[in-house]
CSV table of C-alpha atoms in Angstrom, one decimal:
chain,number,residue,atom,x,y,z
A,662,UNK,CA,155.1,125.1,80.9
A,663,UNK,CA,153.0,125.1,77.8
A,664,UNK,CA,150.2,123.1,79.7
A,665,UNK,CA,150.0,126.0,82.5
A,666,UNK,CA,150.0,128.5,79.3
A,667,UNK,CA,146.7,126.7,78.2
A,668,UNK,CA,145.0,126.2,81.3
A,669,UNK,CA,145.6,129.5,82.6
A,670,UNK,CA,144.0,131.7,78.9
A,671,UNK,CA,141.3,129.8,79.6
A,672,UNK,CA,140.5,130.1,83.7
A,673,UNK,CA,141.3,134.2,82.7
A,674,UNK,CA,139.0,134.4,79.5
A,675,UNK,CA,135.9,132.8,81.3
A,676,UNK,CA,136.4,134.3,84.5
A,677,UNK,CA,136.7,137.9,82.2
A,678,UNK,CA,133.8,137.0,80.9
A,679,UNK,CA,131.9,136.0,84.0
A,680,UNK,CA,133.0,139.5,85.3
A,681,UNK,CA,131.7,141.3,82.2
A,682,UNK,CA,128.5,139.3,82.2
A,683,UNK,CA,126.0,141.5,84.7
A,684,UNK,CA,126.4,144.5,82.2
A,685,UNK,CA,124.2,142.2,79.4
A,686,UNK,CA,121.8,141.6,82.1
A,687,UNK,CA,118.6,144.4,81.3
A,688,UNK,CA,118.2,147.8,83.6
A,689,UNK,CA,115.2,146.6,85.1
A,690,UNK,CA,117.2,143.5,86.9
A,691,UNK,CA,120.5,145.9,87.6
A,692,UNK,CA,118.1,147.8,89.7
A,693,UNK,CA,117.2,145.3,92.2
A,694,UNK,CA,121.0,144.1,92.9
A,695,UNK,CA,122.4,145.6,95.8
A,696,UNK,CA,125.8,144.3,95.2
A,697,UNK,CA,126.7,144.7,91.8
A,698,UNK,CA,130.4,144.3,92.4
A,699,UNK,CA,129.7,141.3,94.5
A,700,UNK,CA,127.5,139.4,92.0
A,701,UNK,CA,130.7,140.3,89.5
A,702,UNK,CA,133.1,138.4,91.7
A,703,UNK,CA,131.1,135.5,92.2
A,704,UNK,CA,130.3,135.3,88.1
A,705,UNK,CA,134.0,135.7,87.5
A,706,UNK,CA,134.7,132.7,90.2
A,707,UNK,CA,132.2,130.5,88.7
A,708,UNK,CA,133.5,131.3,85.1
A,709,UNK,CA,137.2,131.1,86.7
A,710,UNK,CA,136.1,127.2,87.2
A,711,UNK,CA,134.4,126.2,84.0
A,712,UNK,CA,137.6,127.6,82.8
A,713,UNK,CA,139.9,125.3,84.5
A,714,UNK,CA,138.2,122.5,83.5
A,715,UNK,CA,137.7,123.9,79.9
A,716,UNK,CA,141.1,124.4,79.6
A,717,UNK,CA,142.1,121.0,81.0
A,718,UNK,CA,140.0,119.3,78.4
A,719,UNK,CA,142.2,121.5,75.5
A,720,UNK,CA,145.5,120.4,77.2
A,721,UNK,CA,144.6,116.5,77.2
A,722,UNK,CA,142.9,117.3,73.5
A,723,UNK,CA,146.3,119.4,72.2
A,724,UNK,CA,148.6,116.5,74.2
A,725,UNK,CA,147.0,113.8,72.0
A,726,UNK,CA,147.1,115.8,68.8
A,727,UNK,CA,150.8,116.5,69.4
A,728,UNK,CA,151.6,112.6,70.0
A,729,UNK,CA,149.4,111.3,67.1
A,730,UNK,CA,151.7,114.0,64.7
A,731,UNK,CA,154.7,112.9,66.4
A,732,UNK,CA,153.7,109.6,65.2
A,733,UNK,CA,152.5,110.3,61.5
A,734,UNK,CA,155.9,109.9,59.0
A,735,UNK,CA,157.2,113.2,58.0
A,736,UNK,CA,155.9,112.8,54.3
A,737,UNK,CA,152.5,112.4,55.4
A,738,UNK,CA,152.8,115.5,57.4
A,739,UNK,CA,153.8,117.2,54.6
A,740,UNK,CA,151.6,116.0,52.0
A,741,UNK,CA,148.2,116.7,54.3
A,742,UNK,CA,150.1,119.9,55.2
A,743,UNK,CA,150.0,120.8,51.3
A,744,UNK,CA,146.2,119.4,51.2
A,745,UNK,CA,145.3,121.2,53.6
A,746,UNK,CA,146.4,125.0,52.6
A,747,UNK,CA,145.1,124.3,49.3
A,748,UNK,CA,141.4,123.1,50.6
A,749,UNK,CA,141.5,126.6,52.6
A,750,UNK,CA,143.0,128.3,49.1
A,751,UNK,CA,140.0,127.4,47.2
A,752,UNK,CA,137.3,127.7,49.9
A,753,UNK,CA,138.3,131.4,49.5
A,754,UNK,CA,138.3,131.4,45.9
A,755,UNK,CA,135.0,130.2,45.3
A,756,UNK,CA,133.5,132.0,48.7
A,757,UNK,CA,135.1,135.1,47.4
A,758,UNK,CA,131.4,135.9,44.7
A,759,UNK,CA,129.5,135.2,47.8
A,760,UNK,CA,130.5,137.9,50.0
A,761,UNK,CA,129.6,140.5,46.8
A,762,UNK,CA,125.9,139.1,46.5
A,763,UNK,CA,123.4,141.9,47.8
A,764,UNK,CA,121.7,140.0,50.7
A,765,UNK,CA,119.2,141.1,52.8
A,766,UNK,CA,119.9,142.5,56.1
A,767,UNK,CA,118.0,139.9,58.4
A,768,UNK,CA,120.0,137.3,56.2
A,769,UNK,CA,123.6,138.5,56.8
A,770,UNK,CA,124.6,135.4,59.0
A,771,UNK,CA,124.8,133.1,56.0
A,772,UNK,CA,127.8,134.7,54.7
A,773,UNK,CA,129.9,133.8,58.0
A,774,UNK,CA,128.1,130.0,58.2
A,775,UNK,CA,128.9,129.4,54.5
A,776,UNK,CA,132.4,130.7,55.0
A,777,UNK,CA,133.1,128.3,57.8
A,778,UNK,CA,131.2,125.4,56.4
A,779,UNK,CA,133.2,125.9,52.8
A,780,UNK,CA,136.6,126.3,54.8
A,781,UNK,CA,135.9,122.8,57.1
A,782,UNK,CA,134.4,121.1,53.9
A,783,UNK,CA,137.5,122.1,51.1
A,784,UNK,CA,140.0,121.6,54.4
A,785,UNK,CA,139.0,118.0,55.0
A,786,UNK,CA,138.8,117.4,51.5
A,787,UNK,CA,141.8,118.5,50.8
A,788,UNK,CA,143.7,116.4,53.4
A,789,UNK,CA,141.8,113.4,51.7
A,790,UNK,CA,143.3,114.2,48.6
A,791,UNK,CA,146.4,114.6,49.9
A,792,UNK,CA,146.1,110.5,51.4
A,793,UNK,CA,145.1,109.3,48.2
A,794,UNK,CA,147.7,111.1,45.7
A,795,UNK,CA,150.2,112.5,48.5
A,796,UNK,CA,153.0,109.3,47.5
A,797,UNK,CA,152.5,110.8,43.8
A,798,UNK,CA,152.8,114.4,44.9
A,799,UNK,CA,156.3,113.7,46.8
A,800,UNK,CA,157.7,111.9,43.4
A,801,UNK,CA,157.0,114.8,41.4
A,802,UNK,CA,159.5,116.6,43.6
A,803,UNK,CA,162.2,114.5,42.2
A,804,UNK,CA,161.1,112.3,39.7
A,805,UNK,CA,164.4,111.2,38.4
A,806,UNK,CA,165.2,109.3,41.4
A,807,UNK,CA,164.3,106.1,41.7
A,808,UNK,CA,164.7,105.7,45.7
A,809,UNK,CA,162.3,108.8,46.0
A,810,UNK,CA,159.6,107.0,43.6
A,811,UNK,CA,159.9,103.9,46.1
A,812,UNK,CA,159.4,105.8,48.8
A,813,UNK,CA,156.3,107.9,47.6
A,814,UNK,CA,155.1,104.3,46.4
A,815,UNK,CA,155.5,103.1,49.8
A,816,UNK,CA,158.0,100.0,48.5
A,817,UNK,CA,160.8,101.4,50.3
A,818,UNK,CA,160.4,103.6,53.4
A,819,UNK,CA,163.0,106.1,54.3
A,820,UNK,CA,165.9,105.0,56.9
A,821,UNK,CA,165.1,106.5,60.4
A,822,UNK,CA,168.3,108.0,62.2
A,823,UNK,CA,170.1,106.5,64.9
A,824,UNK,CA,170.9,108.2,68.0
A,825,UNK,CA,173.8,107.0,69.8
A,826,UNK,CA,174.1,106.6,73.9
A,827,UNK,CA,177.5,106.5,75.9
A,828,UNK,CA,178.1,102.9,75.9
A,829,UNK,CA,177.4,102.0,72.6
A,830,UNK,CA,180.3,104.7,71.8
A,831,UNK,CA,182.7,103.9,74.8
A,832,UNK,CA,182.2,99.9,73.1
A,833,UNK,CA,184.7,100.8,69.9
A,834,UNK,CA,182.9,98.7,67.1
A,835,UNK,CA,180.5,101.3,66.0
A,836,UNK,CA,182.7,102.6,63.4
A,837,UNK,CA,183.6,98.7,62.2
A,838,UNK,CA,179.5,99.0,61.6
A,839,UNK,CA,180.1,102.0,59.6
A,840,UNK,CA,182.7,100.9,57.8
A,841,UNK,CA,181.0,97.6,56.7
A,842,UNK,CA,177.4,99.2,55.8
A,843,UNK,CA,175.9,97.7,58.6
A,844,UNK,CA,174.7,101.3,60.4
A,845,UNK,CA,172.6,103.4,57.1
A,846,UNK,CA,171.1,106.5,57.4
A,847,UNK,CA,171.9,110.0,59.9
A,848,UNK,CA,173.7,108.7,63.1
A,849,UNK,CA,172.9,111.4,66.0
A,850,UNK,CA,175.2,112.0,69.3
A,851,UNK,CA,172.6,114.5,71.7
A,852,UNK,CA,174.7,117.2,73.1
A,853,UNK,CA,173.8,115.4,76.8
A,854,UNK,CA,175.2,112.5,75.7
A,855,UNK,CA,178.7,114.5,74.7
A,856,UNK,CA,178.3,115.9,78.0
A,857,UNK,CA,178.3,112.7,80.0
A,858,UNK,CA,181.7,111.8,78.4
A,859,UNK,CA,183.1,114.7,79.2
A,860,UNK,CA,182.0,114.1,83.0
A,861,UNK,CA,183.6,110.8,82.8
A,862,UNK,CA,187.0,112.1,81.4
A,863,UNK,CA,186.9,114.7,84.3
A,864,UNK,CA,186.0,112.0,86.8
A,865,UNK,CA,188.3,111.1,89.5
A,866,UNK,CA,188.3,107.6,89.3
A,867,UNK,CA,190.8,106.1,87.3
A,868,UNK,CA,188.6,103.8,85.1
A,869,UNK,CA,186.1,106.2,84.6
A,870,UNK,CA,188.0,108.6,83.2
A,871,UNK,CA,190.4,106.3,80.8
A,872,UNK,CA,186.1,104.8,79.2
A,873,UNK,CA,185.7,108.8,79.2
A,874,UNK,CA,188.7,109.8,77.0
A,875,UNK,CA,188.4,106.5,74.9
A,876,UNK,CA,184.3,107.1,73.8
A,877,UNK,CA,185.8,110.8,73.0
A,878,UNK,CA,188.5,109.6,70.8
A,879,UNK,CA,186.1,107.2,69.1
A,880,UNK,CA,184.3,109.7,68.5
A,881,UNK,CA,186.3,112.4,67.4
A,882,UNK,CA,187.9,110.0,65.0
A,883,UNK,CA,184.0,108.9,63.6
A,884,UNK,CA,183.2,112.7,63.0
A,885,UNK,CA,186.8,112.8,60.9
A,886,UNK,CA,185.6,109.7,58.7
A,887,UNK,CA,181.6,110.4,58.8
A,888,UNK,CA,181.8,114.0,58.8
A,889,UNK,CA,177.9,113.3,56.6
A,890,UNK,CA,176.6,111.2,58.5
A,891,UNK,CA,178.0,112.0,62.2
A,892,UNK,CA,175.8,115.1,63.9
A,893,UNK,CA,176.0,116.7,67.4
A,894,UNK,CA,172.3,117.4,68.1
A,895,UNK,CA,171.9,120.3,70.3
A,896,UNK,CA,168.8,119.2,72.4
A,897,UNK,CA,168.7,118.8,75.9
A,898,UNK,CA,165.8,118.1,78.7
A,899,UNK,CA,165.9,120.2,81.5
A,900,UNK,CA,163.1,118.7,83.6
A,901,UNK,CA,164.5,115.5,82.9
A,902,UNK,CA,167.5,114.4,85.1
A,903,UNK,CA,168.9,111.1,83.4
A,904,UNK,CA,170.4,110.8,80.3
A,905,UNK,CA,168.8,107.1,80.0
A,906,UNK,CA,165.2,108.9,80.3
A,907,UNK,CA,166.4,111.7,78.1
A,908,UNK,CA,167.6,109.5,75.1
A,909,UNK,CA,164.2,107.5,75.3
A,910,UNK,CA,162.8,110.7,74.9
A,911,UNK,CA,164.7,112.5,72.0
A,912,UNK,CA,164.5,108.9,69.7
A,913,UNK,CA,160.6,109.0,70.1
A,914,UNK,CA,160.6,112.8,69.3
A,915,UNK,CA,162.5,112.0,66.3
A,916,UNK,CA,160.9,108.9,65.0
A,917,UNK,CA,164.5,107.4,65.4
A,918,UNK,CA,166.2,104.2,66.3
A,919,UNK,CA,168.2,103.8,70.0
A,920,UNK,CA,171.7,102.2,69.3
A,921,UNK,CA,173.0,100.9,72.5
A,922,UNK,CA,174.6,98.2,74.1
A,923,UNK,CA,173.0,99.1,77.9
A,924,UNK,CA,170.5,95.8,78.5
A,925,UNK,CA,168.3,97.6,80.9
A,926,UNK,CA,168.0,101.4,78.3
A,927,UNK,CA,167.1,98.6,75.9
A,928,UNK,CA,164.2,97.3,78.1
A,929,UNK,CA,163.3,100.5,79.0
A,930,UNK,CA,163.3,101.8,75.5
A,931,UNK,CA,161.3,98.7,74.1
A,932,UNK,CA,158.4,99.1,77.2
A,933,UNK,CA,157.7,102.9,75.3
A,934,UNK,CA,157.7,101.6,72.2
A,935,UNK,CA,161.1,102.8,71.3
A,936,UNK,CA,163.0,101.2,68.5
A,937,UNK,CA,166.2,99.8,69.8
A,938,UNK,CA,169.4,98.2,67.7
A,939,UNK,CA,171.6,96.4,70.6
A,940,UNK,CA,175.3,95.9,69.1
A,941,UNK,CA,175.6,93.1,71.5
A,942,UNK,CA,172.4,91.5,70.5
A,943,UNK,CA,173.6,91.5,66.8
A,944,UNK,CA,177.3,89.7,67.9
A,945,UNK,CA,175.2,86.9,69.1
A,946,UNK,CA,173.1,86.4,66.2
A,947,UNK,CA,176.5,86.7,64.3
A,948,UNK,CA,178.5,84.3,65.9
A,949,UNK,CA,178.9,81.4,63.7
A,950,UNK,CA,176.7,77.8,64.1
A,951,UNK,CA,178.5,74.6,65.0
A,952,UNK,CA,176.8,71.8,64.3
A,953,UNK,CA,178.3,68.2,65.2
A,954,UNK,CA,180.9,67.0,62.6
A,955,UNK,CA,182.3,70.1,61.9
A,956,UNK,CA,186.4,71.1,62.2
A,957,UNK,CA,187.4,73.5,64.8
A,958,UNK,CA,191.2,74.6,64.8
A,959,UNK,CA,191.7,76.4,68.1
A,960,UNK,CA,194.4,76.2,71.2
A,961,UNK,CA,193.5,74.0,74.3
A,962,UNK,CA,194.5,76.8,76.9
A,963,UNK,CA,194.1,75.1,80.1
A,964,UNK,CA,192.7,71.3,81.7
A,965,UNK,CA,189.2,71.1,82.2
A,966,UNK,CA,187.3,70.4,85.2
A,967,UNK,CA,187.5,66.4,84.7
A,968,UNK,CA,190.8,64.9,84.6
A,969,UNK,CA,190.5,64.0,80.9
A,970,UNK,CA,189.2,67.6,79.6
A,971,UNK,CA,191.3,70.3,77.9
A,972,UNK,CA,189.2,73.7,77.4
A,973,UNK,CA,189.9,76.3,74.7
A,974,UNK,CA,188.4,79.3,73.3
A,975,UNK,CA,187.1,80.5,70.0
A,976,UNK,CA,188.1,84.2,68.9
A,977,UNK,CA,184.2,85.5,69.2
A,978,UNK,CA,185.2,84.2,73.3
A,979,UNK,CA,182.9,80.9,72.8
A,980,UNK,CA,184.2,78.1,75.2
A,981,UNK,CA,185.1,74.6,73.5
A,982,UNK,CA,185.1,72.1,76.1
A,983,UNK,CA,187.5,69.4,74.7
A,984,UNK,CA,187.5,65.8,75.5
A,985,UNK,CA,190.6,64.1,76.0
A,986,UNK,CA,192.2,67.3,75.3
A,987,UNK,CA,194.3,67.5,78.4
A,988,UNK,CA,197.6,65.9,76.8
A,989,UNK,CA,197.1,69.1,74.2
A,990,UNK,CA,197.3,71.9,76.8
A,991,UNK,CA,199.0,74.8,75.2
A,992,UNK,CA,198.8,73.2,71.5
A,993,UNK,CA,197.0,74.1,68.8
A,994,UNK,CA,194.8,71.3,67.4
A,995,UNK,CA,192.0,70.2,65.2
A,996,UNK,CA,188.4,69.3,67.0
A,997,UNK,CA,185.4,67.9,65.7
A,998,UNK,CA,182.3,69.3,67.3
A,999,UNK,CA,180.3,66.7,68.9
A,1000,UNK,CA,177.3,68.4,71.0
A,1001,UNK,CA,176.7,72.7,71.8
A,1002,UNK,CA,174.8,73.7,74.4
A,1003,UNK,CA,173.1,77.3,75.5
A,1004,UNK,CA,173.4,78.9,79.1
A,1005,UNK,CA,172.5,81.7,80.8
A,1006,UNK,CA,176.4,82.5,80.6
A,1007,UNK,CA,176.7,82.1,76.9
A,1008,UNK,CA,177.5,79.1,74.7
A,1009,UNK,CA,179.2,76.7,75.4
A,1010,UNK,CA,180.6,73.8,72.5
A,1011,UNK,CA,181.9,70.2,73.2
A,1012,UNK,CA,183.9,68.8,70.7
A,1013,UNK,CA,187.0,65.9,70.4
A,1014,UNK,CA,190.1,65.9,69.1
A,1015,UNK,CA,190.4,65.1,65.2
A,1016,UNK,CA,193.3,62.2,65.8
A,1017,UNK,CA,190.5,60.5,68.6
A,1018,UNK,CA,187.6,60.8,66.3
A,1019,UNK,CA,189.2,59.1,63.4
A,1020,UNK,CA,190.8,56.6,65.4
């Protein structure tokens, strides 16, 4: 909408001015038009089209000044926000005398051009100033904390919030996160993503609407713990139709972090340059290493596929392929880990029992 906005001031401003143009032309040319109206129309048509493409070169000029802000850090913002009205303070401080010097009449120009050129000149220089001091600037605003000095220092940078999608809380170990310290900083729900639960606990379907209720008791029970930390964000996309795309969206407006646990939102995410924290990712890179020689204790829960194996599981849902565990089905024993291989499927341990090994 804001694009047509742009395009559109500028097709009408030329194209006014293309109209109003034959009136600067001088008496003596007016005369010999027969047309005057006609030659107006065609002046505002051409200006109508230097327009369009004047004002598509400002839309693809304000586009990439909007993204590269989007991507500055908010302190920098405000620091070369704070620069920058104090440049343009002093420009018209000093500027101020000028204007009150008697200048001649064919001279009055300069007072314009030096007003412009002092305003671009203290401007820039005030955003520069702002670069090289801004960290010392946002310390003084609370120079008794010590994280705030690290941040303005650029040691410690600030923790970006985390916006949360429908699986990650239909999963249920979001608030064990919480709870341990895992998670920091703001955790953000977006009121299309509260929506999309709702839908599911209205759905017909059976399964649907039991993941629906469940991700809205979660998080009903998350606000009552995190009350600080745990906000409803109120934005939506209308001229976006999924929530996938609209999530991708809202974490790049905010700088933020995407917790999921959907594999392909975390693919898409990462191809846009999206920060994304997958829950199941991290369960994997928690799971404990076996190396050969070390103890297992777990319960040999069925035979194997050869005669001989016995095949448990570990309580992360790692499978331990026992040798010469069949005799142990439905015991609990002691297994030394003697190989582990990685599949596609997971991972997968082989290990004997203790008794065999020493033997």
């Amino acid at each position: 909408m804001l694009d047509a906005i742009i395009i559109s001031i500028f097709i009408v401003a030329i194209a006014g001015i293309g109209f109003e143009a034959i009136d600067l032309l001088p008496s003596d040319v007016l005369v010999q038009v027969t047309n005057i109206e006609a030659v107006r129309w065609i002046l505002a048509s051409f200006g109508g089209i230097i327009g369009l493409a004047l004002g598509l070169t400002a839309q693809t000029t304000y586009r990439r000044v909007e993204s590269r802000v989007r991507s500055l850090p908010i302190e920098t913002t405000l620091t070369r926000s704070v620069g920058w009205v104090l440049g343009l303070l002093i420009a018209n401080l000093m500027l101020a005398p000028i204007f009150l010097l008697p200048i001649p009449q064919q001279f009055t120009f300069v007072k314009p051009m030096m007003a412009i050129l002092g305003s671009i000149v203290f401007s820039v220089l005030g955003v520069n100033l702002a670069d090289t001091h801004g960290r010392t600037f946002l310390s003084l605003i609370n120079p008794n904390s010590v994280e705030s000095q690290l941040v303005a220092e650029g040691t410690l940078k600030p923790s970006p919030a985390k916006v949360l999608d429908t699986s990650c809380i239909i999963d249920g170990r979001l608030e064990a996160l919480l709870d341990t310290g895992f998670i920091e900083g703001q955790v953000l729900v977006p009121q299309f993503v509260l929506q999309e639960l709702q839908q599911l606990a209205d759905a017909s379907n059976d399964q649907k609407r039991v993941r629906g209720r469940r991700g809205l008791d979660l998080l009903n029970q998350m606000q009552g713990n995190y009350a600080d930390r745990l906000v409803i964000n109120p934005a939506d996309y209308e001229d976006i139709p999924t929530v996938d795309a609209k999530l991708v969206r809202f974490t790049q407006e905010i700088n933020g972090i995407l917790l999921t646990n959907d594999y392909n939102l975390s693919k898409v995410a990462n191809l846009q340059k999206v920060p994304v924290l997958n829950i199941n990712d991290l369960a994997q890179a928690v799971r404990p290493v076996y190396l050969p020689g070390d103890t297992l204790e777990l319960k040999i829960i069925r035979q194997g596929k050869e005669p001989t194996q016995g095949v448990g599981y570990l309580e992360d849902g790692t499978m331990v392929v026992v040798e010469e565990g069949q005799a142990y089905v439905g015991e609990e024993i002691y297994a030394i880990v003697t190989s582990a291989l990685q599949t596609s499927a997971g991972r997968m341990i082989f290990a004997k029992p203790e008794t065999s090994v020493v033997a």
